[in-house]
PDB file of C-alpha atoms in Angstrom:
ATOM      1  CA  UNK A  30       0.000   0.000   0.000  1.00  0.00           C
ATOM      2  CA  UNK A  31       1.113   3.409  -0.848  1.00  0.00           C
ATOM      3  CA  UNK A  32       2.832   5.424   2.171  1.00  0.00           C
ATOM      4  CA  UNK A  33       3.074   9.277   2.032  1.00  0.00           C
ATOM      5  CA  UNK A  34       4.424  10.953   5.191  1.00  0.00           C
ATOM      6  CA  UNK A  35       4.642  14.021   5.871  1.00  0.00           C
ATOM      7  CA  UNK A  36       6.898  16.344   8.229  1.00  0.00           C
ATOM      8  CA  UNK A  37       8.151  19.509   8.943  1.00  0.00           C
ATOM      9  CA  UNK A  38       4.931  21.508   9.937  1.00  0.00           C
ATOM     10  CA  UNK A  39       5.348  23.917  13.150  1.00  0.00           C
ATOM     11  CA  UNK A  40       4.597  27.216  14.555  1.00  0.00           C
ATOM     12  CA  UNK A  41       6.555  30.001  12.378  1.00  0.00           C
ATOM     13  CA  UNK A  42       5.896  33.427  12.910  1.00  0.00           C
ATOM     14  CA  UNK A  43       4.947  36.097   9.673  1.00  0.00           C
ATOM     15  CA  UNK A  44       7.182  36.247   6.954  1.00  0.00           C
ATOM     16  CA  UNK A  45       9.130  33.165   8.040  1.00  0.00           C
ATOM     17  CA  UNK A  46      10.261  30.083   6.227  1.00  0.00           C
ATOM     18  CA  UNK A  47       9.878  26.427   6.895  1.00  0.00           C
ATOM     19  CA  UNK A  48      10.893  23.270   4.823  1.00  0.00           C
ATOM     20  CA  UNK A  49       7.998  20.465   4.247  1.00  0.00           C
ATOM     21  CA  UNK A  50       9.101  16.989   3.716  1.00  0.00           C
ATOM     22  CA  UNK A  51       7.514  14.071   2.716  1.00  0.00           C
ATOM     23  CA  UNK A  52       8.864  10.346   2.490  1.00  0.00           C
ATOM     24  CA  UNK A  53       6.956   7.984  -0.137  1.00  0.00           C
ATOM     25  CA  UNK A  54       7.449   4.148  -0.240  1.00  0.00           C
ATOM     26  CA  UNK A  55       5.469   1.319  -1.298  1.00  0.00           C
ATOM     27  CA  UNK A  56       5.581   2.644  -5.243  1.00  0.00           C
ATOM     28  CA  UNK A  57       8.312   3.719  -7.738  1.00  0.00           C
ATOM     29  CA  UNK A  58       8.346   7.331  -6.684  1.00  0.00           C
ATOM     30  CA  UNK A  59      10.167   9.008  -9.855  1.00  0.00           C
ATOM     31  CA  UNK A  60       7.439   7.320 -12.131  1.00  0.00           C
ATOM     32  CA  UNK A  61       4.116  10.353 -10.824  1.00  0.00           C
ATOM     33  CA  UNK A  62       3.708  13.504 -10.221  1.00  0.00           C
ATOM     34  CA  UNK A  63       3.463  14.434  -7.063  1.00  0.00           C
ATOM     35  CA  UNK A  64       1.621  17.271  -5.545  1.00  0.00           C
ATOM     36  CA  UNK A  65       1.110  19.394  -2.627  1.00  0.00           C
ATOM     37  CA  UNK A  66      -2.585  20.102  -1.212  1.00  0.00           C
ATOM     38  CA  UNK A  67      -3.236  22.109   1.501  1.00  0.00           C
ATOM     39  CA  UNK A  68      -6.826  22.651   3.979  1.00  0.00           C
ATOM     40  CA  UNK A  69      -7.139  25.904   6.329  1.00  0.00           C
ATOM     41  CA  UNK A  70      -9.018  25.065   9.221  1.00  0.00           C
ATOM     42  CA  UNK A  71     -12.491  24.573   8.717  1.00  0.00           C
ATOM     43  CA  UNK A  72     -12.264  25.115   5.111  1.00  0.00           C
ATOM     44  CA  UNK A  73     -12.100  23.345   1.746  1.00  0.00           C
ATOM     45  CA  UNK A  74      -9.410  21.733  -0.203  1.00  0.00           C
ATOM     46  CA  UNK A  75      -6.823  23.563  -1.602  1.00  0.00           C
ATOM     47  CA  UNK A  76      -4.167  23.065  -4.397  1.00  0.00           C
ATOM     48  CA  UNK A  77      -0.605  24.551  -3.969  1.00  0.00           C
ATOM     49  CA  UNK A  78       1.971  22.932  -6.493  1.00  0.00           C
ATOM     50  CA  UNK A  79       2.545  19.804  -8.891  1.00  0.00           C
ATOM     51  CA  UNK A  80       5.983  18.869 -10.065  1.00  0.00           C
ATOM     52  CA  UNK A  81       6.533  15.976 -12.466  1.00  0.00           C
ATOM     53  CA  UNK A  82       8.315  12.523 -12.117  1.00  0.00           C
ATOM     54  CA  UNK A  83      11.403  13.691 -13.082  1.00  0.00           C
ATOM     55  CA  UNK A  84      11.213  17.509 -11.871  1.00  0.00           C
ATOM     56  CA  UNK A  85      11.373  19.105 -15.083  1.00  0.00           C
ATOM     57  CA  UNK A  86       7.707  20.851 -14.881  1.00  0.00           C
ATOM     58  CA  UNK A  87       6.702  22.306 -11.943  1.00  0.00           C
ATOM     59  CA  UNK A  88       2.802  24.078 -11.119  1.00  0.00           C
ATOM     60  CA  UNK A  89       1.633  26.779  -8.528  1.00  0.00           C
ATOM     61  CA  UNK A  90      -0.690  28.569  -6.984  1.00  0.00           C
ATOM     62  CA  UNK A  91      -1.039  31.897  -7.618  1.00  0.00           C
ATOM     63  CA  UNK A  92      -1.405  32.159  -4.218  1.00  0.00           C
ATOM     64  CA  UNK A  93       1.923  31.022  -3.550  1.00  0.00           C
ATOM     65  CA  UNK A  94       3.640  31.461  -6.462  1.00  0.00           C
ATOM     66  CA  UNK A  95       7.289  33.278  -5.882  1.00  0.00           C
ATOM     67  CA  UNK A  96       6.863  32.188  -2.101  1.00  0.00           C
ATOM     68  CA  UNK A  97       6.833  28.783  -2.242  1.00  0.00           C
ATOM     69  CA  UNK A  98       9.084  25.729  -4.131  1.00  0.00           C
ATOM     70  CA  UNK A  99       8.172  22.666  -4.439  1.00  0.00           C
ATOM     71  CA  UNK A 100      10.892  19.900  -5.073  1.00  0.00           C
ATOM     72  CA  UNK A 101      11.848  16.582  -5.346  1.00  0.00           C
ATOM     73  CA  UNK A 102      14.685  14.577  -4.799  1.00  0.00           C
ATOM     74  CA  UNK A 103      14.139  10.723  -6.473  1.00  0.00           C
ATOM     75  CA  UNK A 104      17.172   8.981  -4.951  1.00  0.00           C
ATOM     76  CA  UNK A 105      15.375   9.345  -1.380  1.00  0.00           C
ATOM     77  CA  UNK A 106      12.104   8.949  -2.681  1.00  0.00           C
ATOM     78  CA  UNK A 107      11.332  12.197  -1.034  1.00  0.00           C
ATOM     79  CA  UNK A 108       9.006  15.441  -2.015  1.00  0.00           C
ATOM     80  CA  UNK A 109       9.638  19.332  -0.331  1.00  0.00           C
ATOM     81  CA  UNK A 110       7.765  22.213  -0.109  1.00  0.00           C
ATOM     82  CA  UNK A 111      10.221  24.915   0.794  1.00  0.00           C
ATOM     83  CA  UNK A 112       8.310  27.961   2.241  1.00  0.00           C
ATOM     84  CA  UNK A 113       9.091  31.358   2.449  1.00  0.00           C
ATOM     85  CA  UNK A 114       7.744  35.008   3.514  1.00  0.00           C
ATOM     86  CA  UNK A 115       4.545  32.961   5.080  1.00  0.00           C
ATOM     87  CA  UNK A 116       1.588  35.271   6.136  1.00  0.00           C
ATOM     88  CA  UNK A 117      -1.394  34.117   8.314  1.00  0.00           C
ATOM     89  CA  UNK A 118      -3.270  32.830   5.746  1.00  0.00           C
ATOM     90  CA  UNK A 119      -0.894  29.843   4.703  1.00  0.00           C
ATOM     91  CA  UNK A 120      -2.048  28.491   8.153  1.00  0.00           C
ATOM     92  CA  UNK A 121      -3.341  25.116   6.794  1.00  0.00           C
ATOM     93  CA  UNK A 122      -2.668  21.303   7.050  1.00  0.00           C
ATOM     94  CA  UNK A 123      -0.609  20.298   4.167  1.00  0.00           C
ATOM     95  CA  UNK A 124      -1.190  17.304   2.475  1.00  0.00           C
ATOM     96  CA  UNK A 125       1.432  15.009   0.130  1.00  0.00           C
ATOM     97  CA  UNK A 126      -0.354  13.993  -2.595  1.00  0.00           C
ATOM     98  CA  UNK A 127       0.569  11.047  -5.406  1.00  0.00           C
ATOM     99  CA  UNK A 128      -1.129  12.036  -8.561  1.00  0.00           C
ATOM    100  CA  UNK A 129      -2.577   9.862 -10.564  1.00  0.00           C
ATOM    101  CA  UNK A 130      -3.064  10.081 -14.920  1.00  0.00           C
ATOM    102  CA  UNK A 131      -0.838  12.314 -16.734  1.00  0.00           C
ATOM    103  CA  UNK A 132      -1.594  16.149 -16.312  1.00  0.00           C
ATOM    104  CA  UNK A 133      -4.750  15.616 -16.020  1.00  0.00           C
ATOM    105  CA  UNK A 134      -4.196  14.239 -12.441  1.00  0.00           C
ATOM    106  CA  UNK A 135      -6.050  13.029  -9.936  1.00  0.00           C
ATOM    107  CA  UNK A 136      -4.945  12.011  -6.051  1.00  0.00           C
ATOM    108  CA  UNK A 137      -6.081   8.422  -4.823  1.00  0.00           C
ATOM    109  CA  UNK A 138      -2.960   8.447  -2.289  1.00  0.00           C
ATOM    110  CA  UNK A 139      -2.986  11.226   0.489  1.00  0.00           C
ATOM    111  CA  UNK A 140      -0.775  11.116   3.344  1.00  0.00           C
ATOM    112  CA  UNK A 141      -2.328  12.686   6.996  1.00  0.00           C
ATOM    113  CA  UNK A 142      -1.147  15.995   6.459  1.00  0.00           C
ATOM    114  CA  UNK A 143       1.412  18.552   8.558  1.00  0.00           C
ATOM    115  CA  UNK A 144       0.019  21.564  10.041  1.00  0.00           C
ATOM    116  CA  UNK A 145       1.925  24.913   9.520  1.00  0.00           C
ATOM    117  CA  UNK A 146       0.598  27.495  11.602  1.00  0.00           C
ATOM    118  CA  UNK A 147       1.650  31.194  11.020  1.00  0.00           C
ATOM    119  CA  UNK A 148       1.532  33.363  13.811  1.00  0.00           C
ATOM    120  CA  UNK A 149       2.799  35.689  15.899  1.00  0.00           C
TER     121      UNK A 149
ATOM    122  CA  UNK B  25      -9.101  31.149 -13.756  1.00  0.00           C
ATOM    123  CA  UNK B  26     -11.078  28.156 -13.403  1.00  0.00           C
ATOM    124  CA  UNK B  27     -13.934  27.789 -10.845  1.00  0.00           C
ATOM    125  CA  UNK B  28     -15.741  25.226  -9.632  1.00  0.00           C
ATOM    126  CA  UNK B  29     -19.486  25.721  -7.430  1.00  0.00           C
ATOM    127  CA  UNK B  30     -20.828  23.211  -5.150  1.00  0.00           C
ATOM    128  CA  UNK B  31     -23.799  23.780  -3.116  1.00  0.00           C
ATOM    129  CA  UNK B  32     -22.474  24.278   0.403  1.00  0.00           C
ATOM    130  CA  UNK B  33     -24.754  21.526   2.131  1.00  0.00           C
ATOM    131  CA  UNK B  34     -26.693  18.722   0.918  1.00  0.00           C
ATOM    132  CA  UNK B  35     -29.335  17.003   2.960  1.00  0.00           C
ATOM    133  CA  UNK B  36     -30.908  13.413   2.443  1.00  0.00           C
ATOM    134  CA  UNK B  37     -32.739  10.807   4.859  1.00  0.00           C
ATOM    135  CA  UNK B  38     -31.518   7.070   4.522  1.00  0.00           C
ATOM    136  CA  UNK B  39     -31.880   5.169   2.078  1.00  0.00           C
ATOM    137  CA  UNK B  40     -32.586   7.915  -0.265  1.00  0.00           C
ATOM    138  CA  UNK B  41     -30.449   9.287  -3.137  1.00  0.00           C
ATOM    139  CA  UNK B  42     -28.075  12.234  -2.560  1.00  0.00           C
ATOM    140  CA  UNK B  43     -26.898  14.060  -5.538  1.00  0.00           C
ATOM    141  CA  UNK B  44     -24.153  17.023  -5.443  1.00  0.00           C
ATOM    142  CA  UNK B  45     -23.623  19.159  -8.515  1.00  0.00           C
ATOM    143  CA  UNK B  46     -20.423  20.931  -9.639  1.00  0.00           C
ATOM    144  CA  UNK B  47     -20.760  23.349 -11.883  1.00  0.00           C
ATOM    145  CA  UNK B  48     -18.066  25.386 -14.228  1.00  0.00           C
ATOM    146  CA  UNK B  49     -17.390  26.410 -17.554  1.00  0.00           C
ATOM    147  CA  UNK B  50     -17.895  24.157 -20.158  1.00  0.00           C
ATOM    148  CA  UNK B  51     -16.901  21.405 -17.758  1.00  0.00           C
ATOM    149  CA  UNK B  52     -18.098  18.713 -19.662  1.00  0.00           C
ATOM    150  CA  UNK B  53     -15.428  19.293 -21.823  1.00  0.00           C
ATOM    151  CA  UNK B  54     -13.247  18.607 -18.722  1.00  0.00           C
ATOM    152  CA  UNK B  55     -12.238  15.455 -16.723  1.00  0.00           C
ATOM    153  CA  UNK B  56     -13.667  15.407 -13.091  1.00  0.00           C
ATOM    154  CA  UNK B  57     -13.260  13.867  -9.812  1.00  0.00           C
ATOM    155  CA  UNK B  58     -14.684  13.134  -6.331  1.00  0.00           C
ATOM    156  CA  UNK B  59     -13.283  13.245  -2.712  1.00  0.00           C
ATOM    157  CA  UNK B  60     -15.047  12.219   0.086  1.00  0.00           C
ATOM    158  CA  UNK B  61     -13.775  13.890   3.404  1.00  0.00           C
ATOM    159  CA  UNK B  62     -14.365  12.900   6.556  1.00  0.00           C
ATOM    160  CA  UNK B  63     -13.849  14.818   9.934  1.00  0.00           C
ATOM    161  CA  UNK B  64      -9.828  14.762  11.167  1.00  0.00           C
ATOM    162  CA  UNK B  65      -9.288  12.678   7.882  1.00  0.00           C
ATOM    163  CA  UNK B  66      -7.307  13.263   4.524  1.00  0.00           C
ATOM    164  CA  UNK B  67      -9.663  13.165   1.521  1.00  0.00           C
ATOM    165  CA  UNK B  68     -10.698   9.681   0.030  1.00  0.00           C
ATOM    166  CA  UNK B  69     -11.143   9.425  -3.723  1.00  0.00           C
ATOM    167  CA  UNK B  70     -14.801   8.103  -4.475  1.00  0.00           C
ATOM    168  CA  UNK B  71     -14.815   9.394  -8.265  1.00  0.00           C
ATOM    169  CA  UNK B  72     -12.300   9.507 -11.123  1.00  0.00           C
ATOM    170  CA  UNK B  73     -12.501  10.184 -14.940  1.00  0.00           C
ATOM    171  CA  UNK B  74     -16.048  11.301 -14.390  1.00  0.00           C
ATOM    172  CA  UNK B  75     -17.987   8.208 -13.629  1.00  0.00           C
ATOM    173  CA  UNK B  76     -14.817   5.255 -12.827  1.00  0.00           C
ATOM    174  CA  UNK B  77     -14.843   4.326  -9.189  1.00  0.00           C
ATOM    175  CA  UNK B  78     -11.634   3.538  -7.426  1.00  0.00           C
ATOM    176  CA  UNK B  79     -11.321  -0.570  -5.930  1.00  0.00           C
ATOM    177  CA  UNK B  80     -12.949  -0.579  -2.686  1.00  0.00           C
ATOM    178  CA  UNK B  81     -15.801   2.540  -3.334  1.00  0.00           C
ATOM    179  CA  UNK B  82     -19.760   0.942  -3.264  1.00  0.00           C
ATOM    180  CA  UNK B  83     -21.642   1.000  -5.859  1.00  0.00           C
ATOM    181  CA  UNK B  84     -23.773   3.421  -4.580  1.00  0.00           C
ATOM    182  CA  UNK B  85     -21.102   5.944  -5.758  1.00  0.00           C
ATOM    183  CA  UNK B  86     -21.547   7.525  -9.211  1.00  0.00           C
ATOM    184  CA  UNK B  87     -20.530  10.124 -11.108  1.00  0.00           C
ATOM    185  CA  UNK B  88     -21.833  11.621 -14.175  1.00  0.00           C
ATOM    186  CA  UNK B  89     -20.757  14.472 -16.541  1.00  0.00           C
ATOM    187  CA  UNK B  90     -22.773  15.004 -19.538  1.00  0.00           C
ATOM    188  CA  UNK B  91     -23.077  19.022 -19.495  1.00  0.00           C
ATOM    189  CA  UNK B  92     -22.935  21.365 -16.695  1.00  0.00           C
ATOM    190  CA  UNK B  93     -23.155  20.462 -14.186  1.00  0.00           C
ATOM    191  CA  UNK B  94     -21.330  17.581 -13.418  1.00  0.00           C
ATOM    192  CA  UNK B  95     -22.979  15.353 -10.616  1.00  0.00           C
ATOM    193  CA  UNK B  96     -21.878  13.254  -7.919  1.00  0.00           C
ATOM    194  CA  UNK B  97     -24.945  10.714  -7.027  1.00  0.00           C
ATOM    195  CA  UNK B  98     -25.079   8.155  -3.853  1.00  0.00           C
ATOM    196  CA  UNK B  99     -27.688   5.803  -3.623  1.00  0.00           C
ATOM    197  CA  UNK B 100     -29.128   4.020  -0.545  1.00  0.00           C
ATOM    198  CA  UNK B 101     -27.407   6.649   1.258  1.00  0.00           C
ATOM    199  CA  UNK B 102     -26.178   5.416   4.413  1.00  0.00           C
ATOM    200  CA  UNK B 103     -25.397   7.474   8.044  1.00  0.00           C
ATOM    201  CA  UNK B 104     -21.433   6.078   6.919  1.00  0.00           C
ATOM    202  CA  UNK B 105     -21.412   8.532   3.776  1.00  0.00           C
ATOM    203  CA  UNK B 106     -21.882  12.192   6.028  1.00  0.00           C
ATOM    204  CA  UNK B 107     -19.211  13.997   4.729  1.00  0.00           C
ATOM    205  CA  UNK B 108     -17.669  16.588   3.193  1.00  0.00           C
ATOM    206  CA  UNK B 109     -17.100  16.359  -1.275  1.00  0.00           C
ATOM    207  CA  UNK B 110     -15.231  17.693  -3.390  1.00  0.00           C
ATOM    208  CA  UNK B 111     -14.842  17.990  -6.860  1.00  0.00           C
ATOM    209  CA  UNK B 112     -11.586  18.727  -8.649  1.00  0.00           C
ATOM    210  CA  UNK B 113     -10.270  19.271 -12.251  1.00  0.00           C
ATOM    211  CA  UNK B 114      -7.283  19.939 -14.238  1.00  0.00           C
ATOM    212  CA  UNK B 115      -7.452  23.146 -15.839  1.00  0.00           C
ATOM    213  CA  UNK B 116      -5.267  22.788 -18.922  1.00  0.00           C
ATOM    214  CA  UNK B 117      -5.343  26.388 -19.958  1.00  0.00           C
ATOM    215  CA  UNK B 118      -3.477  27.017 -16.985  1.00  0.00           C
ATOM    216  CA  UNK B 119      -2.003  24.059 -15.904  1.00  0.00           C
ATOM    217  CA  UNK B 120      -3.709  24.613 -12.732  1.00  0.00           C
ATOM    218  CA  UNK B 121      -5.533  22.094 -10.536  1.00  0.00           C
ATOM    219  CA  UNK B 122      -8.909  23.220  -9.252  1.00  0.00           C
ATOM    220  CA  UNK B 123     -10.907  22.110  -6.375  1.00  0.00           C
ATOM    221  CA  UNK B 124     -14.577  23.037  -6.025  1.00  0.00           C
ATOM    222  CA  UNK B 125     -15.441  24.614  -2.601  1.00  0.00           C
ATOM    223  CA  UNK B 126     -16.724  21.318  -1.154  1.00  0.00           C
ATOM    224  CA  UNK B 127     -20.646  20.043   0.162  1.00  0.00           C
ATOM    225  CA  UNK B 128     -21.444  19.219   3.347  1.00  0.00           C
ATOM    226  CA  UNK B 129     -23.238  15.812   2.915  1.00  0.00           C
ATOM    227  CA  UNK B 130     -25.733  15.623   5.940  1.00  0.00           C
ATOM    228  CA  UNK B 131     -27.671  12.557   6.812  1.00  0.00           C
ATOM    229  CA  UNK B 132     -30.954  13.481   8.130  1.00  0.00           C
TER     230      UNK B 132
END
């Protein structure tokens, strides 16, 4: 069974940085996409960055585009979210997400998420 | 860019057929998909390529997208399926993925 997990979330005050990891196994990592998802409390899903299997494309947000990198390193099986300049609003869990298709993606494999909370 | 509606809440008794829309721009002429959420839980996907259900989803679960709006139906909905859904698409115009706001599935 696929195995996302996720690490890194913490309290970080405005316009800090923190580094999301996530560790895959169970699947051959540099064959997906894999994607970044994040949920504010209490509200809906929402999508922050894709990057292909071999990290040549990469996807984001406008809402954290030129904040936020999203990166991959295939010989640890292992997808990062760097994050920087955060404001109170990138409060959220974020998820690791394997996509599924070929652009046109989908997410059956979620791992349990990481909360970053931004606050003073 | 791309947006996707949902009704906010959804109400059905037991046994009886729930249906959640998600509406967008020309989305039939997109591919879409279905999450179910569940309280402290990451999403499950119920709904892929518009009507394929993932090994292990009932029956019960369709999907359907013929015109706007696309539709997520559950039959002999049970007090197991209160949730939250989501529906999600790949924009390609902006090579953006796009998750509707979500519907609170309540189960009278």
């Amino acid at each position: 069974e696929v195995k996302l997990v996720e690490s890194g979330g913490a309290l970080v005050q405005p316009g800090g940085s923190l580094r999301l990891s996530c560790a895959a196994s169970k699947f051959t990592f540099n064959s997906y996409w894999m994607t970044w998802v994040r949920q504010a409390p209490g509200k809906g899903l929402e999508w922050v960055a894709n990057i292909k299997e071999d990290g040549s494309e990469k996807y984001y947000a406008d809402s954290v585009k030129g904040r936020f990198t999203i990166s991959r390193d295939n010989a640890k099986n292992s997808l990062y979210l760097q994050m920087k300049s955060l404001r109170a609003e990138d409060t959220a869990v974020y998820y690791c997400v394997r996509g599924d298709g070929d652009y046109n993606l989908f997410f059956k494999s979620w791992g349990q998420g990481t909360l970053v909370t931004v606050s003073s | 860019s791309y947006v996707l509606t949902q009704p906010p809440s959804v109400s059905v008794a037991p046994g009886k057929t729930a249906r959640i829309t998600c509406g967008g721009s020309s989305i039939g002429g997109k591919t879409v998909h279905w999450y179910q959420q569940k309280p402290g839980q990451a999403p499950v996907l119920v709904i892929y390529y518009d009507n394929e259900r993932p090994s292990g989803i009932p029956e019960r679960f369709s999907g359907s997208n013929s015109g706007n709006p696309a539709t997520l139906t559950i039959s002999r909905v049970e007090a197991g399926d209160e949730a939250d859904y989501y529906c999600q698409v790949w924009d390609s115009s902006s090579d953006h993925v796009i998750f509707g706001g979500g519907t609170k599935l309540t189960v009278l």
